């Protein structure tokens, strides 16, 4: 058997010739009547004729208008594809069912992608470089008072130090690491350290803590902005998908209403033509009836005239006979 193989052009030609001669019925007699060895069963022949060889079947992809119509009819009738195919000229129920499955899978895939984008976490360290450069600019704009400044109040062991540069500010871009900086080991308060030096150290630590708090707030703000942006993107995609679906449904609704309006207009035109035909038939019948009445009146008058003429002829003949007999 060749049930699993593709139909060949010769087999299609045999099937067309059979339908042309015997009609689309009794498919199990194709081989016997056509005197050929067509190794196809009746169901296969019927499906081949109904879905591919029948005149008027459209091949290729569905047009946009057909897609809108199918979407509208599916929402109206469900998956009753034979009923839907009856309202979509040139398309079979099998073809429309396959198209709907592909369309539904595509819509589900797009919805999953949009949900995936909306649930994507923010990549860690994505904005670290930007925040680091911003923090450096902020530190440069707000210079810290140097701790190891030349002052007669500093102790001899601190004033004789060669490290005269200001300490670097440690910038942490993660909220979990925004902790207070540990005290520098070389800034230890010993006996004899003046109180103004202690004040400078406390001021330095306060400035560092305030900068770290500012950076933490900046990081949190950037993350909130990023989350809001991702939510907006996902909402925009979902809204665009829903808008496209609504537009397709509206277009299909318009096409269906246009089709219903055309059918209604055609039915009204047919009714008017039938009324016109009935009116013409009624007028013709009345004319024939009047003609028959006139004809009957004419025949009755003609008969009366003939009787009157015959009576006068008989009286005249009688008078002539009397005159002849008298002489």
Tab-separated table of C-alpha atoms in Angstrom:
chain	number	residue	atom	x	y	z
A	1	UNK	CA	0.000	0.000	0.000
A	2	UNK	CA	1.068	3.594	-0.693
A	3	UNK	CA	-0.870	5.279	2.052
A	4	UNK	CA	2.229	6.861	3.579
A	5	UNK	CA	3.704	8.027	0.274
A	6	UNK	CA	3.065	11.319	-1.492
A	7	UNK	CA	0.531	11.420	-4.290
A	8	UNK	CA	2.036	11.526	-7.753
A	9	UNK	CA	0.833	13.628	-10.659
A	10	UNK	CA	-0.318	10.483	-12.528
A	11	UNK	CA	-2.503	9.449	-9.605
A	12	UNK	CA	-4.004	12.954	-9.397
A	13	UNK	CA	-4.779	12.813	-13.117
A	14	UNK	CA	-6.525	9.423	-12.678
A	15	UNK	CA	-8.567	10.811	-9.782
A	16	UNK	CA	-9.595	13.905	-11.756
A	17	UNK	CA	-10.630	11.772	-14.746
A	18	UNK	CA	-12.647	9.473	-12.478
A	19	UNK	CA	-14.513	12.379	-10.859
A	20	UNK	CA	-15.175	13.941	-14.249
A	21	UNK	CA	-16.742	10.707	-15.531
A	22	UNK	CA	-18.406	9.206	-12.450
A	23	UNK	CA	-18.609	12.072	-9.944
A	24	UNK	CA	-17.095	12.343	-6.427
A	25	UNK	CA	-18.538	9.097	-5.031
A	26	UNK	CA	-17.831	5.358	-4.722
A	27	UNK	CA	-14.104	5.884	-4.248
A	28	UNK	CA	-13.440	2.172	-3.736
A	29	UNK	CA	-14.296	1.572	-7.432
A	30	UNK	CA	-11.664	3.888	-8.890
A	31	UNK	CA	-9.258	1.102	-9.891
A	32	UNK	CA	-12.045	-1.086	-11.279
A	33	UNK	CA	-13.778	1.602	-13.324
A	34	UNK	CA	-10.617	3.319	-14.587
A	35	UNK	CA	-8.935	-0.054	-15.267
A	36	UNK	CA	-5.719	1.001	-13.489
A	37	UNK	CA	-3.890	-0.244	-10.402
A	38	UNK	CA	-4.433	2.725	-8.052
A	39	UNK	CA	-3.215	1.418	-4.720
A	40	UNK	CA	-5.162	3.883	-2.587
A	41	UNK	CA	-8.118	3.186	-0.336
A	42	UNK	CA	-11.418	5.010	-0.490
A	43	UNK	CA	-10.661	7.309	2.455
A	44	UNK	CA	-7.339	8.411	0.960
A	45	UNK	CA	-8.982	9.173	-2.390
A	46	UNK	CA	-11.745	11.150	-0.685
A	47	UNK	CA	-9.259	13.199	1.411
A	48	UNK	CA	-7.062	13.871	-1.628
A	49	UNK	CA	-10.004	15.100	-3.674
A	50	UNK	CA	-11.633	17.108	-0.877
A	51	UNK	CA	-8.459	18.823	0.399
A	52	UNK	CA	-6.285	19.223	-2.722
A	53	UNK	CA	-7.928	18.469	-6.089
A	54	UNK	CA	-11.435	19.856	-5.723
A	55	UNK	CA	-11.970	22.921	-7.952
A	56	UNK	CA	-12.069	26.222	-6.092
A	57	UNK	CA	-9.671	25.239	-3.293
A	58	UNK	CA	-7.156	27.987	-2.521
A	59	UNK	CA	-3.539	27.042	-1.945
A	60	UNK	CA	-0.844	28.950	-0.117
A	61	UNK	CA	-0.897	31.100	3.009
A	62	UNK	CA	-4.045	32.740	4.327
A	63	UNK	CA	-4.510	36.408	3.552
A	64	UNK	CA	-4.865	38.978	6.334
A	65	UNK	CA	-8.612	39.230	5.722
A	66	UNK	CA	-8.959	35.436	5.915
A	67	UNK	CA	-6.913	35.378	9.134
A	68	UNK	CA	-9.160	37.992	10.738
A	69	UNK	CA	-12.239	36.071	9.609
A	70	UNK	CA	-10.903	32.778	11.016
A	71	UNK	CA	-10.058	34.422	14.365
A	72	UNK	CA	-13.558	35.885	14.600
A	73	UNK	CA	-15.269	32.628	13.611
A	74	UNK	CA	-13.118	30.603	16.032
A	75	UNK	CA	-14.107	32.898	18.902
A	76	UNK	CA	-17.722	32.481	17.783
A	77	UNK	CA	-17.929	28.729	16.987
A	78	UNK	CA	-14.903	27.294	18.781
A	79	UNK	CA	-12.930	24.514	17.036
A	80	UNK	CA	-15.796	23.484	14.742
A	81	UNK	CA	-13.648	23.742	11.624
A	82	UNK	CA	-16.185	22.269	9.202
A	83	UNK	CA	-18.639	24.974	10.194
A	84	UNK	CA	-15.912	27.626	9.950
A	85	UNK	CA	-14.715	26.334	6.551
A	86	UNK	CA	-18.259	26.707	5.217
A	87	UNK	CA	-17.942	30.474	5.795
A	88	UNK	CA	-14.384	30.804	4.445
A	89	UNK	CA	-14.617	30.146	0.681
A	90	UNK	CA	-11.807	28.134	-0.876
A	91	UNK	CA	-10.338	26.854	2.425
A	92	UNK	CA	-10.762	23.380	3.869
A	93	UNK	CA	-11.383	22.521	7.505
A	94	UNK	CA	-8.058	20.679	7.705
A	95	UNK	CA	-6.108	23.676	6.395
A	96	UNK	CA	-7.839	26.113	8.785
A	97	UNK	CA	-7.273	23.795	11.762
A	98	UNK	CA	-3.535	23.567	11.025
A	99	UNK	CA	-3.254	27.337	10.628
A	100	UNK	CA	-5.012	27.910	13.953
A	101	UNK	CA	-2.638	25.538	15.786
A	102	UNK	CA	0.411	27.376	14.387
A	103	UNK	CA	-1.127	30.771	15.223
A	104	UNK	CA	-1.939	29.694	18.797
A	105	UNK	CA	1.594	28.350	19.355
A	106	UNK	CA	3.065	31.614	18.063
A	107	UNK	CA	0.895	33.685	20.409
A	108	UNK	CA	1.818	31.501	23.388
A	109	UNK	CA	5.528	31.766	22.519
A	110	UNK	CA	5.344	35.567	22.300
A	111	UNK	CA	3.515	35.697	25.642
A	112	UNK	CA	6.177	33.508	27.288
A	113	UNK	CA	8.943	35.724	25.891
A	114	UNK	CA	7.246	38.845	27.243
A	115	UNK	CA	6.826	37.219	30.666
A	116	UNK	CA	10.452	36.091	30.583
A	117	UNK	CA	11.630	39.624	29.869
A	118	UNK	CA	9.489	41.022	32.684
A	119	UNK	CA	10.902	38.475	35.178
A	120	UNK	CA	14.548	38.872	34.133
A	121	UNK	CA	16.614	39.966	37.186
A	122	UNK	CA	18.888	42.947	37.005
A	123	UNK	CA	22.408	41.951	36.115
A	124	UNK	CA	24.744	42.576	39.058
A	125	UNK	CA	27.523	45.036	38.378
A	126	UNK	CA	25.817	46.444	35.282
A	127	UNK	CA	26.093	50.028	36.451
A	128	UNK	CA	29.152	49.688	38.672
A	129	UNK	CA	31.440	51.496	36.229
A	130	UNK	CA	29.016	54.421	35.891
A	131	UNK	CA	28.529	54.713	39.654
A	132	UNK	CA	32.259	54.436	40.286
A	133	UNK	CA	33.043	57.285	37.889
A	134	UNK	CA	30.212	59.305	39.408
A	135	UNK	CA	31.572	58.688	42.908
A	136	UNK	CA	35.066	59.750	41.852
A	137	UNK	CA	33.678	62.979	40.418
A	138	UNK	CA	31.717	63.533	43.616
A	139	UNK	CA	34.832	63.075	45.746
A	140	UNK	CA	36.811	65.434	43.534
A	141	UNK	CA	34.077	68.066	43.747
A	142	UNK	CA	34.002	67.739	47.564
A	143	UNK	CA	37.664	67.507	48.645
A	144	UNK	CA	38.298	65.979	52.033
A	145	UNK	CA	40.309	67.967	54.547
A	146	UNK	CA	43.750	66.311	54.618
A	147	UNK	CA	44.346	64.476	57.823
A	148	UNK	CA	48.093	64.688	57.885
A	149	UNK	CA	48.373	68.428	57.474
A	150	UNK	CA	51.330	70.392	58.741
A	151	UNK	CA	50.362	71.733	62.113
A	152	UNK	CA	52.353	72.574	65.214
A	153	UNK	CA	49.689	70.740	67.226
A	154	UNK	CA	50.481	67.337	65.677
A	155	UNK	CA	52.646	64.946	67.707
A	156	UNK	CA	56.238	64.487	66.607
A	157	UNK	CA	55.740	60.876	65.465
A	158	UNK	CA	52.822	61.947	63.206
A	159	UNK	CA	54.355	65.129	61.895
A	160	UNK	CA	57.545	63.373	60.816
A	161	UNK	CA	55.651	60.887	58.661
A	162	UNK	CA	56.493	60.888	54.964
A	163	UNK	CA	52.920	60.009	53.893
A	164	UNK	CA	51.373	63.441	53.365
A	165	UNK	CA	48.638	62.490	50.924
A	166	UNK	CA	45.024	62.197	51.900
A	167	UNK	CA	43.716	58.687	52.424
A	168	UNK	CA	41.743	57.114	49.544
A	169	UNK	CA	38.036	56.746	49.861
A	170	UNK	CA	36.826	53.129	49.553
A	171	UNK	CA	33.767	53.038	47.260
A	172	UNK	CA	31.480	50.045	47.531
A	173	UNK	CA	28.669	49.697	44.983
A	174	UNK	CA	26.807	46.848	46.646
A	175	UNK	CA	24.278	47.578	49.415
A	176	UNK	CA	25.393	44.485	51.322
A	177	UNK	CA	28.921	45.910	51.628
A	178	UNK	CA	27.972	49.418	52.687
A	179	UNK	CA	29.482	49.157	56.148
A	180	UNK	CA	31.503	51.627	58.109
A	181	UNK	CA	35.171	51.739	57.115
A	182	UNK	CA	37.484	50.276	59.763
A	183	UNK	CA	39.792	52.712	61.490
A	184	UNK	CA	43.164	53.169	59.860
A	185	UNK	CA	45.868	51.458	61.891
A	186	UNK	CA	48.225	54.433	61.692
A	187	UNK	CA	45.510	56.746	63.026
A	188	UNK	CA	45.589	55.548	66.618
A	189	UNK	CA	45.008	57.919	69.445
A	190	UNK	CA	47.755	57.708	71.986
A	191	UNK	CA	48.635	59.578	75.080
A	192	UNK	CA	49.394	63.132	74.483
A	193	UNK	CA	47.383	63.501	71.194
A	194	UNK	CA	45.755	66.913	71.135
A	195	UNK	CA	41.961	67.222	71.025
A	196	UNK	CA	41.957	69.124	67.705
A	197	UNK	CA	43.637	66.114	65.997
A	198	UNK	CA	40.845	63.861	67.353
A	199	UNK	CA	38.297	66.245	65.887
A	200	UNK	CA	39.933	66.028	62.460
A	201	UNK	CA	39.825	62.234	62.552
A	202	UNK	CA	36.142	62.248	63.502
A	203	UNK	CA	35.373	64.733	60.713
A	204	UNK	CA	37.179	62.517	58.200
A	205	UNK	CA	35.166	59.456	59.278
A	206	UNK	CA	31.887	61.417	59.185
A	207	UNK	CA	32.611	62.595	55.627
A	208	UNK	CA	33.423	59.028	54.539
A	209	UNK	CA	30.245	57.649	56.147
A	210	UNK	CA	28.095	60.356	54.513
A	211	UNK	CA	29.615	59.598	51.111
A	212	UNK	CA	28.980	55.871	51.525
A	213	UNK	CA	25.378	56.545	52.545
A	214	UNK	CA	24.942	58.789	49.491
A	215	UNK	CA	26.355	56.096	47.210
A	216	UNK	CA	24.058	53.483	48.765
A	217	UNK	CA	21.029	55.687	48.112
A	218	UNK	CA	22.259	56.262	44.551
A	219	UNK	CA	22.625	52.504	43.923
A	220	UNK	CA	19.147	51.807	45.317
A	221	UNK	CA	17.668	54.578	43.148
A	222	UNK	CA	19.360	53.180	40.026
A	223	UNK	CA	18.042	49.707	40.772
A	224	UNK	CA	14.519	50.999	41.257
A	225	UNK	CA	14.790	52.856	37.948
A	226	UNK	CA	16.016	49.701	36.194
A	227	UNK	CA	13.191	47.595	37.670
A	228	UNK	CA	10.667	50.229	36.631
A	229	UNK	CA	12.116	50.298	33.116
A	230	UNK	CA	11.941	46.493	32.781
A	231	UNK	CA	8.351	46.492	34.044
A	232	UNK	CA	7.477	49.238	31.570
A	233	UNK	CA	9.066	47.301	28.680
A	234	UNK	CA	7.147	44.118	29.525
A	235	UNK	CA	3.914	46.069	29.948
A	236	UNK	CA	4.500	47.793	26.609
A	237	UNK	CA	5.056	44.476	24.809
A	238	UNK	CA	1.989	42.908	26.392
A	239	UNK	CA	-0.101	45.985	25.563
A	240	UNK	CA	1.149	45.907	21.950
A	241	UNK	CA	0.262	42.215	21.674
A	242	UNK	CA	-3.191	42.792	23.128
A	243	UNK	CA	-3.726	45.797	20.863
A	244	UNK	CA	-2.757	43.739	17.823
A	245	UNK	CA	-5.177	40.991	18.891
A	246	UNK	CA	-7.970	43.536	19.363
A	247	UNK	CA	-7.205	45.078	15.958
A	248	UNK	CA	-7.396	41.655	14.320
A	249	UNK	CA	-10.690	40.952	16.049
A	250	UNK	CA	-12.063	44.363	15.038
A	251	UNK	CA	-10.977	43.850	11.437
A	252	UNK	CA	-12.544	40.403	11.375
A	253	UNK	CA	-15.702	41.853	12.918
A	254	UNK	CA	-15.760	44.543	10.234
A	255	UNK	CA	-15.274	41.941	7.492
A	256	UNK	CA	-18.087	39.803	8.927
A	257	UNK	CA	-20.412	42.792	9.233
A	258	UNK	CA	-19.546	43.853	5.694
A	259	UNK	CA	-20.265	40.349	4.478
A	260	UNK	CA	-23.564	40.253	6.406
A	261	UNK	CA	-24.498	43.661	5.017
A	262	UNK	CA	-23.765	42.511	1.463
A	263	UNK	CA	-25.798	39.355	1.984
A	264	UNK	CA	-28.652	41.388	3.467
A	265	UNK	CA	-28.561	43.795	0.513
A	266	UNK	CA	-28.520	40.916	-1.960
A	267	UNK	CA	-31.473	39.296	-0.203
A	268	UNK	CA	-33.391	42.590	-0.356
A	269	UNK	CA	-32.580	42.906	-4.064
A	270	UNK	CA	-33.849	39.358	-4.637
A	271	UNK	CA	-37.022	40.134	-2.710
A	272	UNK	CA	-37.557	43.298	-4.775
A	273	UNK	CA	-37.035	41.361	-7.976
A	274	UNK	CA	-39.505	38.720	-6.854
A	275	UNK	CA	-42.022	41.432	-5.941
A	276	UNK	CA	-41.466	43.055	-9.321
A	277	UNK	CA	-41.984	39.727	-11.065
A	278	UNK	CA	-45.176	39.065	-9.094
A	279	UNK	CA	-46.448	42.574	-9.869
A	280	UNK	CA	-45.773	42.091	-13.588
A	281	UNK	CA	-47.515	38.718	-13.521
A	282	UNK	CA	-50.487	40.249	-11.698
A	283	UNK	CA	-50.725	43.125	-14.209
A	284	UNK	CA	-50.500	40.674	-17.101
A	285	UNK	CA	-53.225	38.515	-15.586
A	286	UNK	CA	-55.477	41.556	-15.136
A	287	UNK	CA	-54.869	42.599	-18.742
A	288	UNK	CA	-55.714	39.110	-20.004
A	289	UNK	CA	-58.847	39.091	-17.870
A	290	UNK	CA	-59.962	42.457	-19.240
A	291	UNK	CA	-59.204	41.260	-22.761
A	292	UNK	CA	-61.333	38.167	-22.203
A	293	UNK	CA	-64.194	40.347	-20.921
A	294	UNK	CA	-63.969	42.592	-23.974
A	295	UNK	CA	-63.824	39.547	-26.245
A	296	UNK	CA	-66.913	38.011	-24.609
A	297	UNK	CA	-68.786	41.315	-24.931
A	298	UNK	CA	-67.835	41.546	-28.599
A	299	UNK	CA	-68.937	37.964	-29.234
A	300	UNK	CA	-72.282	38.535	-27.493
A	301	UNK	CA	-72.922	41.723	-29.498
A	302	UNK	CA	-71.955	39.950	-32.701
A	303	UNK	CA	-74.355	37.115	-31.886
A	304	UNK	CA	-77.182	39.553	-31.191
A	305	UNK	CA	-76.543	41.354	-34.458
A	306	UNK	CA	-76.508	38.053	-36.313
A	307	UNK	CA	-79.823	37.041	-34.724
A	308	UNK	CA	-81.331	40.415	-35.563
A	309	UNK	CA	-80.084	40.169	-39.151
A	310	UNK	CA	-81.470	36.656	-39.522
A	311	UNK	CA	-84.847	37.809	-38.123
A	312	UNK	CA	-84.990	40.682	-40.586
A	313	UNK	CA	-83.919	38.365	-43.403
A	314	UNK	CA	-86.707	35.943	-42.522
A	315	UNK	CA	-89.296	38.740	-42.407
A	316	UNK	CA	-88.120	40.064	-45.766
A	317	UNK	CA	-88.290	36.603	-47.320
A	318	UNK	CA	-91.792	36.136	-45.956
A	319	UNK	CA	-92.881	39.464	-47.365
A	320	UNK	CA	-91.438	38.616	-50.769
A	321	UNK	CA	-93.254	35.286	-50.818
A	322	UNK	CA	-96.524	36.906	-49.890
A	323	UNK	CA	-96.138	39.487	-52.636
A	324	UNK	CA	-95.286	36.793	-55.182
A	325	UNK	CA	-98.213	34.594	-54.224
A	326	UNK	CA	-100.677	37.451	-54.292
A	327	UNK	CA	-99.868	38.308	-57.888
